[in-house]
Amino acid sequence: MGDTRARVWVGIDVGKAHHWASAVDDTGAQVWSKKIDNDETVILTAIGEALQLAEQASWAVDISGATSALLLALLAAHGQQAVYVPGRTVNRMAGAYRGEGKTDARDAFVIAETARQRRDLAAVDVPAQLAADLTLLTGHRTDLVADRVRLVNRLRDMLTGIFPALERAFDYSNHKGALVLLTGYQTPGALRGRGRARLTAWLTRRGVRGADTVAATALEAAQAQQTALPGEKVAAQIVADLAAQILALDDRLKHTDKQIAETFRTHPQAQIIESLPGIGPILGAEFVVAVGDLAAYRDAGHLASAAGVVPVPRDSGRRTGNLHRPKRYSRRLRRVFYLSAQTSIIRDGPNRDFYRKKRGEGLKHVQAVIALARRRVDVLWALLRDKRIFTATPPAAQGT
């Protein structure tokens, strides 16, 4: 191992099956490099070896998600703090060193060197139980929504191939009655054979709202197509199966949304976050997951920058005042503020007034929503700082 040093920086290239760790001293010389299986015993052994290298060890990882969860938890259990080095940064820093090869060992060395040279890297904290639960639930919900979009697109494509008139008749992404209809009837002949009265009764028994309207629309589409297309029978079976899957997925989404809402509302600041117009339990949970520890942001400006709602300058020479959209920011956090801002302008109030003001100044819709999102960052920051809920009328200023 060599003589004990004052400090080493340990960079870890994270992987699913194994990680690679590399340590450098204060001169940038590599003093340790090792492949580590993603196993508790092996990781603990490696942590012990690294801590013997110097009086102090600083840790850095390139992934802070599920892949590194065990590693980060074991580091935290031993009082070790890790920082996060983004993959983009690792890629660019690698170009500053000799050689063109790319290996896990080289990446780990670059991560360690980056941590040694920079002092502005964000710390990676092991989330508390509540934050961990919300992370898992919101991630699961995102997957379910993506699955639903895929199934709806597949259903529309399949239905277009055998019954284009019915495909055009309903918006299957948000019409439950149309999906219930497709679980039983998918072809023009089947709909015409059922008739309006019996079809309405069939839909009513399955709890479809406006069953008569759905039946009338479907039969109108059926009368517009008298030709049976090739593959109709097999395609009809697939359409029925897809519709049933979407309905089942909707039930899973409702259950997941209920879980997220119940879990989020146990957060000590949930009432404050949810009081801001446009933010409900789902976006509130996304905010908690994306922000993590609010103490990591010095002020509202830093939070807005992390959310990507602050333009960045690109000046050079005499060219000044060039502001552009940032490229490095939290997509998840930007989504929270953008969607909540867009939702808040539906109803009358200060949010809608501010949006209309920006539109009056000549901003396009997206620009005005981003401007509103930036203002809402300041508002939410102040609410969390002062521990009070949102009110349409600002509180009176306290005298000094």
JSON list of C-alpha atoms in Angstrom, two decimals, residues 28 53 66 252 322:
[
{"chain": "A", "resi": 28, "resn": "GLY", "atom": "CA", "xyz": [-2.16, 13.54, -9.09]},
{"chain": "A", "resi": 53, "resn": "LEU", "atom": "CA", "xyz": [-4.02, 4.86, 2.06]},
{"chain": "A", "resi": 66, "resn": "ALA", "atom": "CA", "xyz": [-29.90, 2.74, -8.16]},
{"chain": "A", "resi": 252, "resn": "ARG", "atom": "CA", "xyz": [-52.43, 0.66, -11.50]},
{"chain": "A", "resi": 322, "resn": "ASN", "atom": "CA", "xyz": [-26.28, 36.99, -25.90]}
]
